[in-house]
PDB file of C-alpha atoms in Angstrom:
ATOM      1  CA  GLY A   1       1.939  13.567  -0.593  1.00 84.00           C
ATOM      2  CA  ASP A   2      -1.338  12.949  -1.652  1.00 89.00           C
ATOM      3  CA  SER A   3      -3.643  11.117   0.528  1.00 93.00           C
ATOM      4  CA  VAL A   4      -7.193   9.377   1.071  1.00 95.00           C
ATOM      5  CA  THR A   5      -8.982   8.980   4.200  1.00 95.00           C
ATOM      6  CA  GLN A   6     -11.900   6.801   4.753  1.00 94.00           C
ATOM      7  CA  MET A   7     -14.347   5.969   7.694  1.00 87.00           C
ATOM      8  CA  GLU A   8     -13.398   2.666   9.081  1.00 84.00           C
ATOM      9  CA  GLY A   9     -15.790  -0.337   8.526  1.00 85.00           C
ATOM     10  CA  PRO A  10     -17.704  -2.565   8.393  1.00 93.00           C
ATOM     11  CA  VAL A  11     -20.653  -0.421   8.247  1.00 95.00           C
ATOM     12  CA  THR A  12     -23.759  -2.913   8.883  1.00 96.00           C
ATOM     13  CA  LEU A  13     -27.150  -1.688   7.528  1.00 97.00           C
ATOM     14  CA  SER A  14     -30.745  -3.198   7.116  1.00 97.00           C
ATOM     15  CA  GLU A  15     -31.882  -3.437   3.626  1.00 97.00           C
ATOM     16  CA  GLU A  16     -33.421  -0.187   2.405  1.00 96.00           C
ATOM     17  CA  ALA A  17     -31.219   1.962   5.091  1.00 97.00           C
ATOM     18  CA  PHE A  18     -29.652   4.903   4.058  1.00 97.00           C
ATOM     19  CA  LEU A  19     -25.792   4.690   3.558  1.00 97.00           C
ATOM     20  CA  THR A  20     -23.238   7.353   3.794  1.00 97.00           C
ATOM     21  CA  ILE A  21     -19.455   6.689   3.438  1.00 97.00           C
ATOM     22  CA  ASN A  22     -17.185   9.623   4.489  1.00 97.00           C
ATOM     23  CA  CYS A  23     -14.112  10.145   2.280  1.00 97.00           C
ATOM     24  CA  THR A  24     -11.761  13.134   2.817  1.00 97.00           C
ATOM     25  CA  TYR A  25      -8.717  13.776   0.732  1.00 96.00           C
ATOM     26  CA  THR A  26      -5.356  15.572   0.893  1.00 95.00           C
ATOM     27  CA  ALA A  27      -3.750  16.555  -2.439  1.00 91.00           C
ATOM     28  CA  THR A  28      -1.895  19.417  -4.402  1.00 84.00           C
ATOM     29  CA  GLY A  29      -3.886  21.097  -7.391  1.00 82.00           C
ATOM     30  CA  TYR A  30      -7.024  20.166  -8.432  1.00 84.00           C
ATOM     31  CA  PRO A  31      -7.353  16.049  -8.468  1.00 90.00           C
ATOM     32  CA  SER A  32      -9.988  13.615  -9.983  1.00 91.00           C
ATOM     33  CA  LEU A  33     -11.837  11.763  -7.571  1.00 94.00           C
ATOM     34  CA  PHE A  34     -13.194   8.277  -7.655  1.00 94.00           C
ATOM     35  CA  TRP A  35     -15.113   5.607  -5.958  1.00 97.00           C
ATOM     36  CA  TYR A  36     -14.346   1.858  -6.628  1.00 96.00           C
ATOM     37  CA  VAL A  37     -16.191  -1.240  -5.336  1.00 96.00           C
ATOM     38  CA  GLN A  38     -14.930  -4.822  -4.891  1.00 93.00           C
ATOM     39  CA  TYR A  39     -17.632  -7.362  -4.529  1.00 93.00           C
ATOM     40  CA  PRO A  40     -16.523 -10.638  -2.905  1.00 87.00           C
ATOM     41  CA  GLY A  41     -14.321 -12.779  -5.095  1.00 81.00           C
ATOM     42  CA  GLU A  42     -14.189  -9.859  -7.772  1.00 85.00           C
ATOM     43  CA  GLY A  43     -11.788  -7.282  -8.932  1.00 85.00           C
ATOM     44  CA  LEU A  44     -12.063  -3.689  -8.320  1.00 91.00           C
ATOM     45  CA  GLN A  45     -14.758  -1.841 -10.334  1.00 92.00           C
ATOM     46  CA  LEU A  46     -15.129   1.948 -10.989  1.00 93.00           C
ATOM     47  CA  LEU A  47     -18.387   2.897  -9.369  1.00 96.00           C
ATOM     48  CA  LEU A  48     -18.514   6.692  -9.906  1.00 95.00           C
ATOM     49  CA  LYS A  49     -16.089   9.509 -10.633  1.00 93.00           C
ATOM     50  CA  ALA A  50     -15.836  13.375 -10.745  1.00 93.00           C
ATOM     51  CA  THR A  51     -13.402  15.513 -12.073  1.00 89.00           C
ATOM     52  CA  LYS A  52     -13.869  18.642 -10.905  1.00 89.00           C
ATOM     53  CA  ALA A  53     -15.170  20.647  -8.130  1.00 92.00           C
ATOM     54  CA  ASP A  54     -18.784  20.627  -7.353  1.00 94.00           C
ATOM     55  CA  ASP A  55     -19.563  17.720  -9.909  1.00 94.00           C
ATOM     56  CA  LYS A  56     -21.588  14.872  -8.612  1.00 97.00           C
ATOM     57  CA  GLY A  57     -20.658  11.463  -9.975  1.00 96.00           C
ATOM     58  CA  SER A  58     -23.599   8.776  -9.658  1.00 97.00           C
ATOM     59  CA  ASN A  59     -24.302   5.071 -10.797  1.00 96.00           C
ATOM     60  CA  LYS A  60     -26.277   2.453  -9.836  1.00 95.00           C
ATOM     61  CA  GLY A  61     -28.240   4.484  -7.336  1.00 97.00           C
ATOM     62  CA  PHE A  62     -24.821   5.652  -5.969  1.00 98.00           C
ATOM     63  CA  GLU A  63     -23.724   9.264  -5.728  1.00 98.00           C
ATOM     64  CA  ALA A  64     -20.854  11.168  -4.640  1.00 98.00           C
ATOM     65  CA  THR A  65     -20.344  15.391  -4.762  1.00 98.00           C
ATOM     66  CA  TYR A  66     -16.679  16.885  -5.194  1.00 96.00           C
ATOM     67  CA  ARG A  67     -16.445  19.359  -2.627  1.00 96.00           C
ATOM     68  CA  LYS A  68     -13.574  21.192  -2.578  1.00 93.00           C
ATOM     69  CA  GLU A  69     -14.006  23.657   0.124  1.00 94.00           C
ATOM     70  CA  THR A  70     -14.298  20.708   2.535  1.00 95.00           C
ATOM     71  CA  THR A  71     -12.048  18.260   0.605  1.00 96.00           C
ATOM     72  CA  SER A  72     -14.549  15.423   0.553  1.00 97.00           C
ATOM     73  CA  PHE A  73     -15.871  13.106  -1.761  1.00 98.00           C
ATOM     74  CA  HIS A  74     -18.819  11.062   0.625  1.00 98.00           C
ATOM     75  CA  LEU A  75     -20.598   8.115  -1.077  1.00 98.00           C
ATOM     76  CA  GLU A  76     -24.165   7.962  -0.441  1.00 98.00           C
ATOM     77  CA  LYS A  77     -27.247   5.805  -1.539  1.00 98.00           C
ATOM     78  CA  GLY A  78     -30.661   6.472  -0.323  1.00 97.00           C
ATOM     79  CA  SER A  79     -31.749   2.658  -0.091  1.00 96.00           C
ATOM     80  CA  VAL A  80     -29.097  -0.264  -0.085  1.00 97.00           C
ATOM     81  CA  GLN A  81     -29.787  -3.594  -0.964  1.00 97.00           C
ATOM     82  CA  VAL A  82     -28.098  -6.982  -0.213  1.00 97.00           C
ATOM     83  CA  SER A  83     -26.384  -6.792  -3.206  1.00 96.00           C
ATOM     84  CA  ASP A  84     -24.273  -3.778  -2.419  1.00 97.00           C
ATOM     85  CA  SER A  85     -22.632  -5.586   0.244  1.00 97.00           C
ATOM     86  CA  ALA A  86     -18.811  -4.824  -0.884  1.00 96.00           C
ATOM     87  CA  VAL A  87     -15.685  -3.341  -0.048  1.00 94.00           C
ATOM     88  CA  TYR A  88     -15.969   0.255  -1.203  1.00 96.00           C
ATOM     89  CA  PHE A  89     -12.548   2.229  -1.708  1.00 96.00           C
ATOM     90  CA  CYS A  90     -12.212   6.231  -2.279  1.00 96.00           C
ATOM     91  CA  ALA A  91      -9.326   7.013  -4.605  1.00 95.00           C
ATOM     92  CA  LEU A  92      -7.756  10.222  -6.321  1.00 93.00           C
ATOM     93  CA  ARG A  93      -5.511  10.891  -9.698  1.00 90.00           C
ATOM     94  CA  ASN A  94      -3.452  13.885  -9.628  1.00 84.00           C
ATOM     95  CA  ALA A  95      -2.540  15.502 -12.654  1.00 74.00           C
ATOM     96  CA  GLY A  96       0.966  15.225 -11.560  1.00 69.00           C
ATOM     97  CA  ARG A  97       0.859  11.267 -11.446  1.00 74.00           C
ATOM     98  CA  ARG A  98      -0.863   8.574 -13.432  1.00 77.00           C
ATOM     99  CA  ALA A  99      -1.534   5.941 -10.363  1.00 86.00           C
ATOM    100  CA  LEU A 100      -4.250   6.022  -8.088  1.00 90.00           C
ATOM    101  CA  THR A 101      -3.919   6.983  -4.424  1.00 92.00           C
ATOM    102  CA  PHE A 102      -6.480   4.736  -2.391  1.00 94.00           C
ATOM    103  CA  GLY A 103      -7.921   5.089   0.897  1.00 94.00           C
ATOM    104  CA  SER A 104      -7.919   2.021   3.271  1.00 92.00           C
ATOM    105  CA  GLY A 105     -11.723   0.834   1.822  1.00 93.00           C
ATOM    106  CA  THR A 106     -14.709   0.597   3.817  1.00 95.00           C
ATOM    107  CA  ARG A 107     -16.839  -3.028   3.956  1.00 95.00           C
ATOM    108  CA  LEU A 108     -20.442  -2.639   3.889  1.00 97.00           C
ATOM    109  CA  GLN A 109     -22.548  -5.359   5.284  1.00 97.00           C
ATOM    110  CA  VAL A 110     -26.468  -5.241   4.181  1.00 97.00           C
ATOM    111  CA  GLN A 111     -28.406  -7.617   5.821  1.00 96.00           C
ATOM    112  CA  PRO A 112     -32.103  -8.550   4.759  1.00 94.00           C
TER     113      PRO A 112
ATOM    114  CA  GLY B   1     -14.748  -8.041 -24.712  1.00 57.00           C
ATOM    115  CA  ALA B   2     -12.441  -9.727 -22.229  1.00 81.00           C
ATOM    116  CA  GLY B   3     -10.896  -7.692 -19.227  1.00 91.00           C
ATOM    117  CA  VAL B   4      -7.896  -7.608 -17.528  1.00 94.00           C
ATOM    118  CA  SER B   5      -6.641 -11.109 -16.781  1.00 94.00           C
ATOM    119  CA  GLN B   6      -3.928 -12.092 -13.995  1.00 96.00           C
ATOM    120  CA  SER B   7      -2.248 -15.586 -13.460  1.00 96.00           C
ATOM    121  CA  PRO B   8      -1.825 -17.293 -11.431  1.00 96.00           C
ATOM    122  CA  SER B   9      -4.817 -16.156  -9.226  1.00 94.00           C
ATOM    123  CA  ASN B  10      -3.105 -18.107  -6.055  1.00 96.00           C
ATOM    124  CA  LYS B  11       0.595 -18.242  -5.503  1.00 97.00           C
ATOM    125  CA  VAL B  12       2.228 -19.770  -2.654  1.00 97.00           C
ATOM    126  CA  THR B  13       6.024 -19.995  -2.009  1.00 97.00           C
ATOM    127  CA  GLU B  14       8.669 -20.369   0.356  1.00 97.00           C
ATOM    128  CA  LYS B  15      10.759 -17.348   1.994  1.00 97.00           C
ATOM    129  CA  GLY B  16      13.946 -16.782  -0.069  1.00 97.00           C
ATOM    130  CA  LYS B  17      12.367 -17.963  -3.584  1.00 98.00           C
ATOM    131  CA  ASP B  18      11.639 -16.062  -6.774  1.00 98.00           C
ATOM    132  CA  VAL B  19       8.023 -15.494  -8.440  1.00 98.00           C
ATOM    133  CA  GLU B  20       6.789 -14.177 -11.400  1.00 98.00           C
ATOM    134  CA  LEU B  21       3.076 -12.924 -11.638  1.00 98.00           C
ATOM    135  CA  ARG B  22       1.873 -12.187 -15.178  1.00 97.00           C
ATOM    136  CA  CYS B  23      -0.749  -9.660 -16.466  1.00 97.00           C
ATOM    137  CA  ASP B  24      -2.672  -9.407 -19.625  1.00 96.00           C
ATOM    138  CA  PRO B  25      -4.029  -5.964 -20.341  1.00 94.00           C
ATOM    139  CA  ILE B  26      -7.218  -5.194 -22.218  1.00 92.00           C
ATOM    140  CA  SER B  27      -6.341  -5.483 -25.895  1.00 90.00           C
ATOM    141  CA  GLY B  28      -5.212  -1.764 -27.202  1.00 86.00           C
ATOM    142  CA  HIS B  29      -4.621  -0.381 -23.504  1.00 89.00           C
ATOM    143  CA  THR B  30      -1.393   1.509 -23.663  1.00 87.00           C
ATOM    144  CA  ALA B  31      -1.104   2.061 -19.857  1.00 89.00           C
ATOM    145  CA  LEU B  32      -0.547  -0.540 -17.337  1.00 93.00           C
ATOM    146  CA  TYR B  33      -0.107  -0.619 -13.701  1.00 94.00           C
ATOM    147  CA  TRP B  34       0.626  -2.781 -10.818  1.00 97.00           C
ATOM    148  CA  TYR B  35      -0.711  -2.316  -7.038  1.00 96.00           C
ATOM    149  CA  ARG B  36      -0.503  -4.325  -4.295  1.00 96.00           C
ATOM    150  CA  GLN B  37      -3.381  -4.693  -1.565  1.00 91.00           C
ATOM    151  CA  SER B  38      -2.342  -5.709   1.926  1.00 89.00           C
ATOM    152  CA  LEU B  39      -4.004  -5.913   5.163  1.00 80.00           C
ATOM    153  CA  GLY B  40      -1.325  -3.617   6.821  1.00 70.00           C
ATOM    154  CA  GLN B  41      -0.958  -0.926   4.035  1.00 73.00           C
ATOM    155  CA  GLY B  42      -3.876  -0.968   1.887  1.00 81.00           C
ATOM    156  CA  LEU B  43      -3.637  -0.394  -1.632  1.00 90.00           C
ATOM    157  CA  GLU B  44      -0.238   0.869  -2.838  1.00 93.00           C
ATOM    158  CA  PHE B  45       1.063   1.928  -6.571  1.00 93.00           C
ATOM    159  CA  LEU B  46       3.912  -0.136  -7.418  1.00 96.00           C
ATOM    160  CA  ILE B  47       4.665   0.601 -11.280  1.00 95.00           C
ATOM    161  CA  TYR B  48       3.259   2.309 -14.052  1.00 92.00           C
ATOM    162  CA  PHE B  49       4.032   1.630 -18.226  1.00 91.00           C
ATOM    163  CA  GLN B  50       2.977   4.031 -20.763  1.00 87.00           C
ATOM    164  CA  GLY B  51       3.893   3.097 -24.256  1.00 81.00           C
ATOM    165  CA  ASN B  52       7.347   3.123 -24.938  1.00 80.00           C
ATOM    166  CA  SER B  53       8.142   5.387 -22.261  1.00 84.00           C
ATOM    167  CA  ALA B  54      10.434   4.569 -19.407  1.00 87.00           C
ATOM    168  CA  PRO B  55       8.282   3.096 -16.485  1.00 90.00           C
ATOM    169  CA  ASP B  56       7.293   5.258 -13.282  1.00 90.00           C
ATOM    170  CA  LYS B  57       8.865   3.015 -11.087  1.00 92.00           C
ATOM    171  CA  SER B  58       8.269   5.044  -7.901  1.00 91.00           C
ATOM    172  CA  GLY B  59       6.106   2.816  -5.802  1.00 92.00           C
ATOM    173  CA  LEU B  60       8.346  -0.198  -5.859  1.00 95.00           C
ATOM    174  CA  PRO B  61       9.329  -1.126  -2.270  1.00 93.00           C
ATOM    175  CA  SER B  62      12.770  -2.220  -2.658  1.00 94.00           C
ATOM    176  CA  ASP B  63      15.060  -3.383  -5.283  1.00 95.00           C
ATOM    177  CA  ARG B  64      13.812  -7.126  -4.989  1.00 97.00           C
ATOM    178  CA  PHE B  65      10.548  -6.184  -7.049  1.00 97.00           C
ATOM    179  CA  SER B  66      10.981  -5.558 -11.052  1.00 96.00           C
ATOM    180  CA  ALA B  67       8.660  -5.835 -13.565  1.00 96.00           C
ATOM    181  CA  GLU B  68       8.387  -5.799 -17.415  1.00 94.00           C
ATOM    182  CA  ARG B  69       6.228  -5.164 -20.254  1.00 93.00           C
ATOM    183  CA  THR B  70       7.053  -6.764 -23.635  1.00 85.00           C
ATOM    184  CA  GLY B  71       5.699  -5.771 -26.645  1.00 81.00           C
ATOM    185  CA  GLY B  72       3.691  -2.837 -25.349  1.00 76.00           C
ATOM    186  CA  SER B  73       1.218  -5.356 -24.186  1.00 89.00           C
ATOM    187  CA  VAL B  74       1.996  -8.377 -21.436  1.00 95.00           C
ATOM    188  CA  SER B  75       3.470  -7.675 -18.169  1.00 96.00           C
ATOM    189  CA  THR B  76       5.659  -9.428 -15.657  1.00 97.00           C
ATOM    190  CA  LEU B  77       6.100  -8.676 -12.212  1.00 98.00           C
ATOM    191  CA  THR B  78       8.905 -10.386 -10.149  1.00 98.00           C
ATOM    192  CA  ILE B  79       9.713 -10.644  -6.964  1.00 98.00           C
ATOM    193  CA  GLN B  80      13.219 -12.047  -6.007  1.00 98.00           C
ATOM    194  CA  ARG B  81      14.000 -13.288  -2.491  1.00 98.00           C
ATOM    195  CA  THR B  82      10.559 -13.186  -1.449  1.00 97.00           C
ATOM    196  CA  GLN B  83       9.951 -12.146   2.317  1.00 97.00           C
ATOM    197  CA  GLN B  84       6.927 -12.974   4.530  1.00 95.00           C
ATOM    198  CA  GLU B  85       5.708  -9.327   4.212  1.00 94.00           C
ATOM    199  CA  ASP B  86       5.492  -9.482   0.314  1.00 96.00           C
ATOM    200  CA  SER B  87       2.462 -11.641   1.085  1.00 96.00           C
ATOM    201  CA  ALA B  88      -0.361  -9.778  -0.655  1.00 96.00           C
ATOM    202  CA  VAL B  89      -2.768  -9.651  -3.589  1.00 95.00           C
ATOM    203  CA  TYR B  90      -1.020  -8.092  -6.288  1.00 97.00           C
ATOM    204  CA  LEU B  91      -3.642  -5.939  -8.994  1.00 96.00           C
ATOM    205  CA  CYS B  92      -3.267  -5.178 -12.334  1.00 96.00           C
ATOM    206  CA  ALA B  93      -4.758  -2.560 -14.300  1.00 94.00           C
ATOM    207  CA  SER B  94      -4.907  -0.848 -17.680  1.00 92.00           C
ATOM    208  CA  SER B  95      -6.363   2.204 -19.179  1.00 88.00           C
ATOM    209  CA  PRO B  96      -6.713   3.761 -22.951  1.00 84.00           C
ATOM    210  CA  ARG B  97      -4.295   5.995 -24.066  1.00 70.00           C
ATOM    211  CA  ASP B  98      -3.203   8.043 -21.067  1.00 60.00           C
ATOM    212  CA  GLY B  99      -2.257  11.759 -22.372  1.00 55.00           C
ATOM    213  CA  THR B 100      -3.945  14.612 -21.178  1.00 53.00           C
ATOM    214  CA  LEU B 101      -7.127  13.018 -19.822  1.00 52.00           C
ATOM    215  CA  PHE B 102      -5.464  11.986 -16.565  1.00 52.00           C
ATOM    216  CA  TYR B 103      -9.209  10.744 -15.220  1.00 53.00           C
ATOM    217  CA  ASN B 104      -9.074   7.797 -17.584  1.00 71.00           C
ATOM    218  CA  GLU B 105     -10.903   4.652 -15.934  1.00 81.00           C
ATOM    219  CA  GLN B 106      -8.448   2.113 -14.721  1.00 88.00           C
ATOM    220  CA  PHE B 107      -9.873  -1.519 -15.602  1.00 90.00           C
ATOM    221  CA  PHE B 108      -8.572  -3.698 -12.660  1.00 93.00           C
ATOM    222  CA  GLY B 109      -7.551  -7.599 -13.057  1.00 94.00           C
ATOM    223  CA  PRO B 110      -8.881 -10.225 -10.621  1.00 92.00           C
ATOM    224  CA  GLY B 111      -5.205 -10.019  -8.721  1.00 94.00           C
ATOM    225  CA  THR B 112      -2.787 -12.720  -8.031  1.00 96.00           C
ATOM    226  CA  ARG B 113      -2.630 -13.872  -4.045  1.00 95.00           C
ATOM    227  CA  LEU B 114       0.630 -14.318  -3.138  1.00 97.00           C
ATOM    228  CA  THR B 115       1.163 -16.113   0.219  1.00 97.00           C
ATOM    229  CA  VAL B 116       5.238 -16.358   1.405  1.00 97.00           C
ATOM    230  CA  LEU B 117       5.630 -18.929   4.002  1.00 95.00           C
TER     231      LEU B 117
END
């Protein structure tokens, strides 16, 4: 079945540091890929998405590129802020299923 | 406009009791999902409703779990004879018409934190 693997956290960075959170997936066919973010005390929010190979999703300075050859969708940001502290979830959705399959989540802590 | 709302926000119950969790999706959204977020299992899909079609119950962990969606809007997730392993945050999400655009965004509610003592 489908699965998503994320790097374990927590990831602790200083403000303005470069961020990478690794995500790889296993799926049949051509899934759509997503990054969701959960800020403290809030619900899950869609951060960005990509629907086909080589697409780049971007939002709020975050980027991720759909790499079919490496089955990856790594999240990057050039300069993190304290306000980026949250839990980040990588997810996929296959055409054959309506539900999202999530990774385990990666907690990011940004220190001033 | 209003987002997905869930109630209660927190629920503490004793082992063996039944609980009902409520979800109000975004108005006009025809697709509704329930997920469970727990420490040991991460985020798991439970059940999916789309319009008047039969729900996809493939994620329900046992027959103690059931869900209804009345009038194509509000949904209730019921857990009978609760067990300690049912303790988790139960998340509801909704999305617009879920036809061939299988990448429609799902909008999540804040969740209900269930604690079974």
